Short mmCIF file of C-alpha atoms in Angstrom, two decimals:
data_model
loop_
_atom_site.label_atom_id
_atom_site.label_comp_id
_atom_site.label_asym_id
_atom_site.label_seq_id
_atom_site.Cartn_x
_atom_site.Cartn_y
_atom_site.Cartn_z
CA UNK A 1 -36.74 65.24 15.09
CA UNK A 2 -40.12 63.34 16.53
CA UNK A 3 -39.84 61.53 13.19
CA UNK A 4 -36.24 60.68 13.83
CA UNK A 5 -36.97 59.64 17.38
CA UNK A 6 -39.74 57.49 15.88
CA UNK A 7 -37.94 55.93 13.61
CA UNK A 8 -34.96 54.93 15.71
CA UNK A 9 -37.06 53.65 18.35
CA UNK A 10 -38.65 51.65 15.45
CA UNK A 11 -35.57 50.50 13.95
CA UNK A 12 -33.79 49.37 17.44
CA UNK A 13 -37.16 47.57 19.00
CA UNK A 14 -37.61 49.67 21.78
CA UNK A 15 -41.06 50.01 23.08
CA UNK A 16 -43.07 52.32 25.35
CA UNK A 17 -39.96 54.77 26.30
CA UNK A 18 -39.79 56.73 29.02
CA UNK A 19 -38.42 60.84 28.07
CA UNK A 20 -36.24 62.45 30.22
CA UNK A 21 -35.67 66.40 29.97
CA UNK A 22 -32.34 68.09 31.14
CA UNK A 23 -32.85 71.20 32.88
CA UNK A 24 -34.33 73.49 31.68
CA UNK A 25 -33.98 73.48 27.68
CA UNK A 26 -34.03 70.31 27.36
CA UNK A 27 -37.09 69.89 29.52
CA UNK A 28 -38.94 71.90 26.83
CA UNK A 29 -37.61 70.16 23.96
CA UNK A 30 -38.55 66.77 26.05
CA UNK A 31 -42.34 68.48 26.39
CA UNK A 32 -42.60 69.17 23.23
CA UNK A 33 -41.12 65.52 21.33
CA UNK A 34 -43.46 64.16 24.24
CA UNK A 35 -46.60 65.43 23.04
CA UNK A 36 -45.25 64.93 18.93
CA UNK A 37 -44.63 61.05 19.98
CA UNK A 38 -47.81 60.47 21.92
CA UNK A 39 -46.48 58.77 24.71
CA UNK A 40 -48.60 59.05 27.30
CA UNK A 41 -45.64 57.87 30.60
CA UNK A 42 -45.31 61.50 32.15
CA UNK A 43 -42.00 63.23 31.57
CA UNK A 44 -38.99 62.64 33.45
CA UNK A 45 -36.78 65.83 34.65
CA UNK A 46 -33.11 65.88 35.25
CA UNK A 47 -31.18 68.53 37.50
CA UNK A 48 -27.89 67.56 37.15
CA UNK A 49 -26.29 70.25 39.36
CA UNK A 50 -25.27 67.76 41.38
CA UNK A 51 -23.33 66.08 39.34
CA UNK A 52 -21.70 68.37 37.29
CA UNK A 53 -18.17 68.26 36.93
CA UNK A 54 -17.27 71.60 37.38
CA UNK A 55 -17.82 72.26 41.27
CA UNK A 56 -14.42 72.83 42.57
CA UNK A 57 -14.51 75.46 39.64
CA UNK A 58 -17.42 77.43 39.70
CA UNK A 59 -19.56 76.27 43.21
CA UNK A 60 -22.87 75.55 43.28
CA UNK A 61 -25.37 76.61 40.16
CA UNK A 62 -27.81 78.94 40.95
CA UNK A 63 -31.29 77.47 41.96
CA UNK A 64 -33.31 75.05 39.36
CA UNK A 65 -36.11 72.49 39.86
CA UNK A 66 -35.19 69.55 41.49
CA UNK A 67 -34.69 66.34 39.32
CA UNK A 68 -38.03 64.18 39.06
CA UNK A 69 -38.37 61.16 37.84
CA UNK A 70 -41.96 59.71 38.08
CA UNK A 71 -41.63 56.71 36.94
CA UNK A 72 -39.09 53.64 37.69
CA UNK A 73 -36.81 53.68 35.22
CA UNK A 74 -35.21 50.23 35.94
CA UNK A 75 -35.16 47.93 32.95
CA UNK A 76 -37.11 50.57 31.04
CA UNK A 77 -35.94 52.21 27.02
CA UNK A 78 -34.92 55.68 27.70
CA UNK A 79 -35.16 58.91 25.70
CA UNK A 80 -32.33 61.36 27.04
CA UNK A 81 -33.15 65.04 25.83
CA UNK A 82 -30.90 67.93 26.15
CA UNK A 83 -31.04 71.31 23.78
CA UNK A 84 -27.32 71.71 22.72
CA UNK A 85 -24.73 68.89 22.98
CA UNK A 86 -21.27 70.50 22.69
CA UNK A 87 -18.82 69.48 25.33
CA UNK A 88 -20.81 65.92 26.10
CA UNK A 89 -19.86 66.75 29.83
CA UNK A 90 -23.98 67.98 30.52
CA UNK A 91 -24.55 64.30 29.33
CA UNK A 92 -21.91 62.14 31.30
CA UNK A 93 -23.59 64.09 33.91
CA UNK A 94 -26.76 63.30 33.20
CA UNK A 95 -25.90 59.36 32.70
CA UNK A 96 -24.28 59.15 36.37
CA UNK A 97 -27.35 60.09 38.01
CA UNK A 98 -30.00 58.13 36.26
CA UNK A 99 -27.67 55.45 37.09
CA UNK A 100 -28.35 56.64 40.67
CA UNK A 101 -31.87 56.48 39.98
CA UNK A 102 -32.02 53.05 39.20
CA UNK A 103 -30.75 50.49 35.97
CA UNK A 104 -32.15 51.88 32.35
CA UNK A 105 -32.49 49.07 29.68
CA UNK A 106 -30.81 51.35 27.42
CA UNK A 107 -30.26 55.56 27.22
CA UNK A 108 -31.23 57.10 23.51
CA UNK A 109 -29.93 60.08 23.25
CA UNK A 110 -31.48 62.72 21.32
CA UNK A 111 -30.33 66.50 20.99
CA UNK A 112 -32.19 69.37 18.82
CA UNK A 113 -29.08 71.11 18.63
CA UNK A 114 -25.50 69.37 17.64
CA UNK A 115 -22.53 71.49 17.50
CA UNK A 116 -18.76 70.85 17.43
CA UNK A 117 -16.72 71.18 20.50
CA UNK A 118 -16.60 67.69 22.09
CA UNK A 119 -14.46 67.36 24.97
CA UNK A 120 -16.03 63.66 25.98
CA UNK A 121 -16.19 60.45 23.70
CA UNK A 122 -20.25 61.36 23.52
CA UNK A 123 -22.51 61.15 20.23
CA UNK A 124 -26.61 62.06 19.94
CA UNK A 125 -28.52 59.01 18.34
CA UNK A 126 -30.73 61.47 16.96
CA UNK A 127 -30.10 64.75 15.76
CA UNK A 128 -32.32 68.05 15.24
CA UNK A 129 -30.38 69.97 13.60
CA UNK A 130 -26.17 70.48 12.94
CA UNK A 131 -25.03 73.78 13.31
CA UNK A 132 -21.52 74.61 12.64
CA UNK A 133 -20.61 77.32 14.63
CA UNK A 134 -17.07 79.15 15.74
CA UNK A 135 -15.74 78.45 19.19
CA UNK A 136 -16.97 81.80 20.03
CA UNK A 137 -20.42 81.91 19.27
CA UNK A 138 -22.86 80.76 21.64
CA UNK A 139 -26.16 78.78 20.98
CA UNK A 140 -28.90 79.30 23.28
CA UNK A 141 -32.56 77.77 23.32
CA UNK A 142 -35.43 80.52 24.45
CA UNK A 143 -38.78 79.20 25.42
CA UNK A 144 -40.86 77.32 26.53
CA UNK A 145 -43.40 78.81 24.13
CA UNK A 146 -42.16 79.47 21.64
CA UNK A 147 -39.16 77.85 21.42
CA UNK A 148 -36.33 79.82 19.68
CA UNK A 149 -32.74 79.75 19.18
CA UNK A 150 -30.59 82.36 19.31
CA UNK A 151 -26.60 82.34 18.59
CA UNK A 152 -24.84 85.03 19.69
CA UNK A 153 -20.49 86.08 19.53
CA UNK A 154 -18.91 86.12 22.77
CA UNK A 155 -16.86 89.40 22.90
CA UNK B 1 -14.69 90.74 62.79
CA UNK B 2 -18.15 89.57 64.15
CA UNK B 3 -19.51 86.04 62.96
CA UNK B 4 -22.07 88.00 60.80
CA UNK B 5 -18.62 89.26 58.94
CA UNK B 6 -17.00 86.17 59.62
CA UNK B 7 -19.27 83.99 57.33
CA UNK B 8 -19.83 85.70 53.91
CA UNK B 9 -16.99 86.01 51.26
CA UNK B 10 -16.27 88.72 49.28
CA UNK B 11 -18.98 87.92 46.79
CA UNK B 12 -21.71 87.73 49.54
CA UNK B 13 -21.44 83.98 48.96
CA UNK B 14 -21.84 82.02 52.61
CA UNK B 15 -18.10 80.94 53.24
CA UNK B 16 -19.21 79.75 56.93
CA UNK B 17 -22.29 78.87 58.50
CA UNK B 18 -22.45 80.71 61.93
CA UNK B 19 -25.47 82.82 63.14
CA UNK B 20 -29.12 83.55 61.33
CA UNK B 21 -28.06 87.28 62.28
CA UNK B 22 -26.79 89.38 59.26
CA UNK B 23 -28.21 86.60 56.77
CA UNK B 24 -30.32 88.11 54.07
CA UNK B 25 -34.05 87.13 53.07
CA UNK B 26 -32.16 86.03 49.51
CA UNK B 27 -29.38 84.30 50.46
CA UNK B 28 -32.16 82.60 53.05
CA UNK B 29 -34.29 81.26 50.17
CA UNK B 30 -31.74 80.41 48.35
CA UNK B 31 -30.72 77.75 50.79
CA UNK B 32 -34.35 77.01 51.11
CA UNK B 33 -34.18 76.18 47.47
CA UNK B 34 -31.06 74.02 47.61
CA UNK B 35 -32.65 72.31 49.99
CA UNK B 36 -35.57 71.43 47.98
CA UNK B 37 -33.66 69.65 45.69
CA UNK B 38 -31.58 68.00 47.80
CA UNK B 39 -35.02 66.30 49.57
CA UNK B 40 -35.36 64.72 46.28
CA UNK B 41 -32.03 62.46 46.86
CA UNK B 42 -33.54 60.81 49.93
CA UNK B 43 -36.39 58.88 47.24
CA UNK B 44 -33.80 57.37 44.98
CA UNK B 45 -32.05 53.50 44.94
CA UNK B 46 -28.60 55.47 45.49
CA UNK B 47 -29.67 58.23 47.81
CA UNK B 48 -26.00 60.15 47.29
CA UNK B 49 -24.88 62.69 45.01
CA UNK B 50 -21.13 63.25 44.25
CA UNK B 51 -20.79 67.06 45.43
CA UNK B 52 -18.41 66.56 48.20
CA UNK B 53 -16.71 63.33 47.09
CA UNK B 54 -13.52 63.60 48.49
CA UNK B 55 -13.85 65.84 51.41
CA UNK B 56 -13.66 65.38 55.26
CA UNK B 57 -15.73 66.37 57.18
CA UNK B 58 -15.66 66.38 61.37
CA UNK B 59 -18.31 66.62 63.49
CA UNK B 60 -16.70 68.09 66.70
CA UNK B 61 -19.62 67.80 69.44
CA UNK B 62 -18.34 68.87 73.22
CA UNK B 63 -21.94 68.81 74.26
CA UNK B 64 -24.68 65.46 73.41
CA UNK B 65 -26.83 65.81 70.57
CA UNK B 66 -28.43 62.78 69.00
CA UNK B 67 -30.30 64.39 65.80
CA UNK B 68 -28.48 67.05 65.38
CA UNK B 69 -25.47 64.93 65.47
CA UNK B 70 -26.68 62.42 62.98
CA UNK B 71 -28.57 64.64 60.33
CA UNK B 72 -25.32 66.32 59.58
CA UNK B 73 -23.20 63.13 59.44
CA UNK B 74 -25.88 61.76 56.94
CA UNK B 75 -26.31 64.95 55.09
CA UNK B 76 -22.09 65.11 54.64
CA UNK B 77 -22.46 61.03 53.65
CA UNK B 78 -25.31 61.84 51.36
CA UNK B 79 -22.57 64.58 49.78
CA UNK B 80 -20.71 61.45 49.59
CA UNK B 81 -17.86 63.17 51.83
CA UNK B 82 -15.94 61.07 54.74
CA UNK B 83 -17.23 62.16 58.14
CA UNK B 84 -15.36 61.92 61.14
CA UNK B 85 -17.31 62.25 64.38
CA UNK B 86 -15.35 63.26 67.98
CA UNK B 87 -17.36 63.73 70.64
CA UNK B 88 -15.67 65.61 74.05
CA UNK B 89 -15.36 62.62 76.06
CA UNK B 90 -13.63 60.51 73.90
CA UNK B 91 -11.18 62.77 72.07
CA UNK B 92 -8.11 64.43 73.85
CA UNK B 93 -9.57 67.46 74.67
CA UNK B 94 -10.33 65.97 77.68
CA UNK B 95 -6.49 65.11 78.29
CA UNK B 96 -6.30 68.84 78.58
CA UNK B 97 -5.46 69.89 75.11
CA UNK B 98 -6.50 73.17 73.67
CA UNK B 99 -9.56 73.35 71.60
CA UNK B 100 -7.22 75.49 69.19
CA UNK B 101 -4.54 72.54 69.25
CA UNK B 102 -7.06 70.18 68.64
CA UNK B 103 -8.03 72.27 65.66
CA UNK B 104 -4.22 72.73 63.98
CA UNK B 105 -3.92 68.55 64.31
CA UNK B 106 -7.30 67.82 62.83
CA UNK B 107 -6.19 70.64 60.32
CA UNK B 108 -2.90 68.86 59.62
CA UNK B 109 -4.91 65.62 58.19
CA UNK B 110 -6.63 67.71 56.00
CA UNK B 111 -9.89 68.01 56.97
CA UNK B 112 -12.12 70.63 55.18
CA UNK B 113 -15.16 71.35 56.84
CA UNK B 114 -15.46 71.48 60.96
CA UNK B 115 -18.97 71.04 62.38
CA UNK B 116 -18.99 72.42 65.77
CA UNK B 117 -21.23 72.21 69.31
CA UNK B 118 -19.63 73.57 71.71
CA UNK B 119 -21.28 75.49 75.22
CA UNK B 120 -19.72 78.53 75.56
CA UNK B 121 -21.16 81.11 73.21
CA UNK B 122 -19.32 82.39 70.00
CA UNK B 123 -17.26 78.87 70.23
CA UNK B 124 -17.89 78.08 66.68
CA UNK B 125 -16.93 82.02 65.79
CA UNK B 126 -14.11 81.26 67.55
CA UNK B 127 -12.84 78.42 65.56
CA UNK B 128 -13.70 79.81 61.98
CA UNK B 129 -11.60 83.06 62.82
CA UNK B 130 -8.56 80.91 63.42
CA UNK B 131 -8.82 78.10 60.68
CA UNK B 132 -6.61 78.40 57.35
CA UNK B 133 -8.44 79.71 54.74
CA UNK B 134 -9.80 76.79 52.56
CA UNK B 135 -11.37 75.25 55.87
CA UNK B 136 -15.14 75.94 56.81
CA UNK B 137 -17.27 75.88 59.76
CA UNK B 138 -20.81 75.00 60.44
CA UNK B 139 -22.54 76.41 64.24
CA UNK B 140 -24.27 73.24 65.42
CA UNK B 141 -25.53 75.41 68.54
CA UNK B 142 -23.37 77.20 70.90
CA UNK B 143 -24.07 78.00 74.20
CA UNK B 144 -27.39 80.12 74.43
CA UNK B 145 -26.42 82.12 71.40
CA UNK B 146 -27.62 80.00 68.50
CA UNK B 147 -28.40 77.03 66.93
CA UNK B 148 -28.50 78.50 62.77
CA UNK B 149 -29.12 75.33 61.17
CA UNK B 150 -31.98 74.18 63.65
CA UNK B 151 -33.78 77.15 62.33
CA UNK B 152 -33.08 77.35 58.82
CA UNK B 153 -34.83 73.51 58.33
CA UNK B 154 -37.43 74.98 61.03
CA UNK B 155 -38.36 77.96 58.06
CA UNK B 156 -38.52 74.97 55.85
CA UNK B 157 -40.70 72.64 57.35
CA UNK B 158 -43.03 75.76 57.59
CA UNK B 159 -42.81 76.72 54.26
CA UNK B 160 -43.96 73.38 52.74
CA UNK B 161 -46.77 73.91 54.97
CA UNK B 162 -47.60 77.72 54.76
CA UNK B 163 -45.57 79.26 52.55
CA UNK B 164 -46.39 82.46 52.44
CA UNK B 165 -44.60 84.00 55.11
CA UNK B 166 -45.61 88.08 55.03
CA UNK B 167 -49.44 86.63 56.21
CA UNK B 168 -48.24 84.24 59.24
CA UNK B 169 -48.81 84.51 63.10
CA UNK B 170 -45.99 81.87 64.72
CA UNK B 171 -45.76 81.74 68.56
CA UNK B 172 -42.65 80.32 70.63
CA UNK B 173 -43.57 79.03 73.28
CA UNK B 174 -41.49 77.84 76.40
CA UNK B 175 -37.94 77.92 77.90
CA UNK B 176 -37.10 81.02 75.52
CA UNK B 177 -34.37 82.69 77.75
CA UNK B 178 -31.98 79.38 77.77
CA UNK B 179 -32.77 78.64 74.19
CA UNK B 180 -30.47 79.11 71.28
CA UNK B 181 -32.99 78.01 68.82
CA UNK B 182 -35.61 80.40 70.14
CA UNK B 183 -32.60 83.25 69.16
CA UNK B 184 -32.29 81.74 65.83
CA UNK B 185 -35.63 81.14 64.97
CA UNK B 186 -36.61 84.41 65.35
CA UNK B 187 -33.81 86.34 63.03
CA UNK B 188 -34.77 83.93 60.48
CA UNK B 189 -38.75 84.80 61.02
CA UNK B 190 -37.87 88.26 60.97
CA UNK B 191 -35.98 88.29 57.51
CA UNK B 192 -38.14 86.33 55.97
CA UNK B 193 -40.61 89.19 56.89
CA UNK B 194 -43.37 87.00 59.30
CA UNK B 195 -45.33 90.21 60.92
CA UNK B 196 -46.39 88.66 64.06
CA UNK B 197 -43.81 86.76 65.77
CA UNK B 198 -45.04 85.79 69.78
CA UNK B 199 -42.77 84.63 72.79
CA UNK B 200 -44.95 82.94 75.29
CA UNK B 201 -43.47 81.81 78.85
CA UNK B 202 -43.39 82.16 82.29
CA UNK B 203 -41.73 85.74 83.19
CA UNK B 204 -38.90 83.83 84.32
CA UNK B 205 -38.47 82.49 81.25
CA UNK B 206 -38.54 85.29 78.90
CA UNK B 207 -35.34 87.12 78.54
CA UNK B 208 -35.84 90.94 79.37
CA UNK B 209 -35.91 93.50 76.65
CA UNK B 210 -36.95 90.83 74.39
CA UNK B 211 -39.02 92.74 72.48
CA UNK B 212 -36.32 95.06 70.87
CA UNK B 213 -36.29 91.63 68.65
CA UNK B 214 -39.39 92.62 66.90
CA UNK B 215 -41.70 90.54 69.11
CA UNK B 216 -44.43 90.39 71.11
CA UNK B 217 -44.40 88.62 74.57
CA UNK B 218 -47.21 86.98 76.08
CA UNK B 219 -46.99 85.40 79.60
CA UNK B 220 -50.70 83.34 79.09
CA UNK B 221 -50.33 80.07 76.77
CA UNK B 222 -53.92 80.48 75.10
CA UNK B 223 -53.46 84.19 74.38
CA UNK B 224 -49.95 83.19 73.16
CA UNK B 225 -51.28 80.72 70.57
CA UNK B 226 -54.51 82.30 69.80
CA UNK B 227 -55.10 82.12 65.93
CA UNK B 228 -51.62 81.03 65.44
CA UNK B 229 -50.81 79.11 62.24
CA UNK B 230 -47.55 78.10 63.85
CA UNK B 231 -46.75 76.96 67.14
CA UNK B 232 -42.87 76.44 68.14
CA UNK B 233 -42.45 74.00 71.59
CA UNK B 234 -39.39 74.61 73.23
CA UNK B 235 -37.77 71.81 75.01
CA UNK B 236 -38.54 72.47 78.67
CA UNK B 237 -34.35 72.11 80.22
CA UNK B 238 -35.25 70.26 83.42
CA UNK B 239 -31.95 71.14 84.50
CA UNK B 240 -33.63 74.56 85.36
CA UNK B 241 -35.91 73.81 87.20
CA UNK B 242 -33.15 72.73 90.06
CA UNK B 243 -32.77 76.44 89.88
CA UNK B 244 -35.59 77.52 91.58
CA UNK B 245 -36.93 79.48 88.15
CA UNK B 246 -39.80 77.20 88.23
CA UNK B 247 -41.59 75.73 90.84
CA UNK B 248 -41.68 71.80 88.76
CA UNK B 249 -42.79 70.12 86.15
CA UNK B 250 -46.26 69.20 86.80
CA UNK B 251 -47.19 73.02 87.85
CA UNK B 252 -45.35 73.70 84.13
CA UNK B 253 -47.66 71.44 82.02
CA UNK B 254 -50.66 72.80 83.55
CA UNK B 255 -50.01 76.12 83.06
CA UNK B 256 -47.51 76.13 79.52
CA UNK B 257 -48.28 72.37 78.31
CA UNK B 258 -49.58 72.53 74.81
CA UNK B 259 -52.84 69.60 74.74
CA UNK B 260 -55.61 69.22 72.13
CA UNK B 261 -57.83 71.36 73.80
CA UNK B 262 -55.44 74.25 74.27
CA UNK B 263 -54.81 73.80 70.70
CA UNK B 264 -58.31 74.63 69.58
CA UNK B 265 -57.76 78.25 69.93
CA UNK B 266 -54.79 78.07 67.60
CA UNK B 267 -55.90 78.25 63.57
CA UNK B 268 -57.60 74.72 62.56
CA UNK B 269 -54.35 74.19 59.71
CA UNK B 270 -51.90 74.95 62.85
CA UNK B 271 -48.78 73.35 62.85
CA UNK B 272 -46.71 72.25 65.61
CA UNK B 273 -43.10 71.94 65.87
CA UNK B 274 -40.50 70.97 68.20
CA UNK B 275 -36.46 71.04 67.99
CA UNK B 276 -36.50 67.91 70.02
CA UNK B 277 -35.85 65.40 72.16
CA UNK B 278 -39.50 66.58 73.71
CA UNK B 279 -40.40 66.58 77.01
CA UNK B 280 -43.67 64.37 77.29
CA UNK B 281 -46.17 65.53 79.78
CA UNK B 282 -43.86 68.54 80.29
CA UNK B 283 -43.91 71.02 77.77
CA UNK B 284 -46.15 69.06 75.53
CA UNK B 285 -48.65 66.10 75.62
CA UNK B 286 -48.00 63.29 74.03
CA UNK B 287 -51.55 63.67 72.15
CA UNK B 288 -50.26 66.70 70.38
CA UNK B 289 -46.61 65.24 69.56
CA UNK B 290 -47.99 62.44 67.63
CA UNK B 291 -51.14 63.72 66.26
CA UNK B 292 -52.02 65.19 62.97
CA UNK B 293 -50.98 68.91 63.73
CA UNK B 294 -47.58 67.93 64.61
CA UNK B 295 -45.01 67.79 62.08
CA UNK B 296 -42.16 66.97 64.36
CA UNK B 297 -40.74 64.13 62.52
CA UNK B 298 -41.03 65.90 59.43
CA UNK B 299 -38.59 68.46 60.80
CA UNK B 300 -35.71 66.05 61.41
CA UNK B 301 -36.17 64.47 57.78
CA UNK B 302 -36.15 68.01 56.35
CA UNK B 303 -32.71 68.62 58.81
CA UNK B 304 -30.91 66.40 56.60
CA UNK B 305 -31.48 68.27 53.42
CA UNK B 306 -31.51 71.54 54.64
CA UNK B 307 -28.07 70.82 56.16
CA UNK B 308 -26.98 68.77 53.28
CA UNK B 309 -27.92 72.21 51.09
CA UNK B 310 -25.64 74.26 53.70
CA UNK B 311 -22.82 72.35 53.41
CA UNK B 312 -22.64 71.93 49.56
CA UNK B 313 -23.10 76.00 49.24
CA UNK B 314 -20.63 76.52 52.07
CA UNK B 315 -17.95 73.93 50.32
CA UNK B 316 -18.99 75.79 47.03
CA UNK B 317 -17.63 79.03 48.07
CA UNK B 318 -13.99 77.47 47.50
CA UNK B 319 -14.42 77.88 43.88
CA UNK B 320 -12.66 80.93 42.52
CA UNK B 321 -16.32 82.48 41.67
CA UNK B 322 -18.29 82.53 38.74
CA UNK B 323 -18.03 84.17 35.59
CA UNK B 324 -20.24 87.24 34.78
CA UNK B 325 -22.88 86.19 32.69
#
């Protein structure tokens, strides 16, 4: 996946990134693709509970870090990282508020886990690993060290 | 149904926001929490988030406030709701219309959250136990009762100071028997389990029986503050002193004004708060308001996300509740 990244970054001319990490799995995949690519910008993080799409629906999400971005990230290549992209809807939340944060040159995205199940027009650039899995069963990211995946049937 | 009843659903979610009492140590933190995040909005090029998009939100104020007043309306516009702000004077309630009526035609324009000072006691109580039942309420003080989300960003100014609260001594010092914050502060000390809370005063200024609180009363300001790691002013109500409970302001500051050298038998990392607006040469001197143990200001920044944390939790407990799991 950090030779993926590599190579896309190559391939599209896109120098000096800056990686951002969805809470909270895809903050550790973001750590880890980090340290792989050598960049040495510190990580961004992303909360998006606050823009999350499902509000009215469920209230607000139980406590996680706030978002942190150390870095500017106006006119600057950034690498989006989440764990699992299913529904796309953890993305198009993710895009609305580094848009709040400020105007990104461009938004790779780049997922270590890509499973069927879209709900938005959203696709990963780069790609860990495609599982195809029934509507039913669950993939989950464990971590941070070690990182783990476990897929389990909902009953 | 008492406000303690009054503001948590059936899930023990907060459905209202009326009185510290009742409110557990948990469900504190967690707002502390929210709130933490929340701060982060303030440092960004579009300092809004899109919780509340949508919503109305009214400030009702029958009595003057300036911060508390405009930390909430900036908190709900930082939710990216609409505020609406009616203050006493102008609005009809002063052509003799009912607060209740006023209520039912606000209610009719769909408004969805009610943020309420009023000066009669339990007003805010009052108005959530009448409202239909997708519309909230928020106490922004009433009467001497309390004053819940003055003490709420009060715990959280402390706690990005000293947050460990089981180890700290806090004093509150000042007009404690007309103060609603005094009230609050102290049921949110208490739950958050701070061991040595102190009242310091003037006897006429400490309510009687105080103590069945859980704290200590001192009538002496250095014995008050000694060692303290916090040190709450209360704004001095000049209006009192008409009353003949104390004998005027000059007599006050000698004997309850917090200066520098007062403050040197307080901890060395003491911290000094005040609800504001402060009293200068009153309760406080004006070398201790704006020097490096006061975090004053820092307390109305932190009112915006505290309240901004409230509000998004309270306006959360409209969802249908979350799955198990």
């Amino acid at each position: 996946m950090a030779r993926e990244t590599r190579i896309w970054l190559k391939g599209t001319g896109r120098d000096n990134p800056l990686i951002i990490g969805i809470h909270t799995g895809g903050l550790w995949v973001a750590r880890r693709l980090h340290r792989e690519l050598g960049i040495t910008s510190p990580v961004g993080e992303l909360n998006i509970a606050f823009y999350r799409d499902d509000f009215s629906r469920i209230g607000m999400h139980p406590r996680v870090a706030p978002s942190h971005l150390p870095l500017a990230v106006d006119d600057r290549h950034l690498v989006l990282v989440d764990d699992v992209l299913q529904t796309g809807r953890t993305v198009r939340a993710a895009m609305n508020e580094i848009f709040d944060w400020g105007r990104p040159a461009s938004i790779c995205l780049t997922v270590l886990i890509e499973r069927g199940g879209r709900e938005l027009p959203v696709q990963a650039d780069v790609v860990g690993r495609r599982l195809d899995l029934h509507p039913d069963e669950h993939v989950k990211l464990t971590g941070p060290e070690p990182l783990a995946l476990e897929i389990k049937k909902s009953e | 149904m008492t406000a303690q009843d009054t503001q948590l659903d059936q899930y023990g979610r907060l459905k209202h926001f009326l009185t510290i009492e009742g409110l557990s140590r948990d469900l504190l933190l967690e707002i502390l929490d929210h709130a933490e995040s929340f701060a982060g909005v303030g440092e960004r090029a579009v300092k809004k988030v899109p919780l509340l998009r949508g919503k109305t939100i009214v400030n009702l104020f029958f009595e003057p406030s300036t911060r508390t007043r405009t930390t909430f309306e900036l908190a709900a516009k930082r939710l990216s709701a609409d505020v609406l702000n009616l203050n006493s004077t102008t609005s009809s309630t002063s052509k003799g219309e009912s607060l209740q009526d006023m209520l039912h035609t606000l209610q009719a324009m769909y408004c969805d959250m009610f943020i309420i000072r009023h000066g009669n006691s339990g007003a805010a109580h009052f108005i959530a136990s009448r409202v239909s039942p997708d519309v909230r309420v928020i106490n922004a003080g009433d009467g001497r009762h309390s004053h819940p989300t003055q003490a709420v960003l009060d715990m959280f100014t402390i706690r990005r100071h000293k947050p460990d609260f089981p180890r700290l001594r806090v004093a509150i010092v000042g007009d404690v028997a007309h103060s609603r914050v005094a009230r609050s502060e102290i049921h949110a000390l208490r739950a958050l389990g701070v061991p040595d809370i102190r009242v310091v005063g003037p006897k006429t200024l400490i309510p009687a029986g105080i103590e069945s609180m859980g704290v200590t009363v001192y009538n002496e300001l250095e014995s008050g503050i000694r060692d303290a790691d916090v040190i709450v002013m209360l704004r001095l109500q000049r209006e009192r002193m008409r009353s003949a409970l104390l004998p005027g302001a000059k007599e006050y500051f000698n004997c309850f004004g917090l200066t520098n050298a007062r403050l040197r038998v307080a901890r060395e990392d003491v911290i000094v708060m005040h609800p504001g607006p402060i009293n200068r040469g009153v309760e406080i001197d004006s070398e201790v308001a704006d020097g490096a143990r006061s975090v004053i200001l820092q307390q109305v920044s932190h009112g915006i996300s505290v309240r901004m944390a409230i509000m998004a939790m309270i306006m959360g407990s409209l969802a249908p509740g979350r799955e198990a799991g």
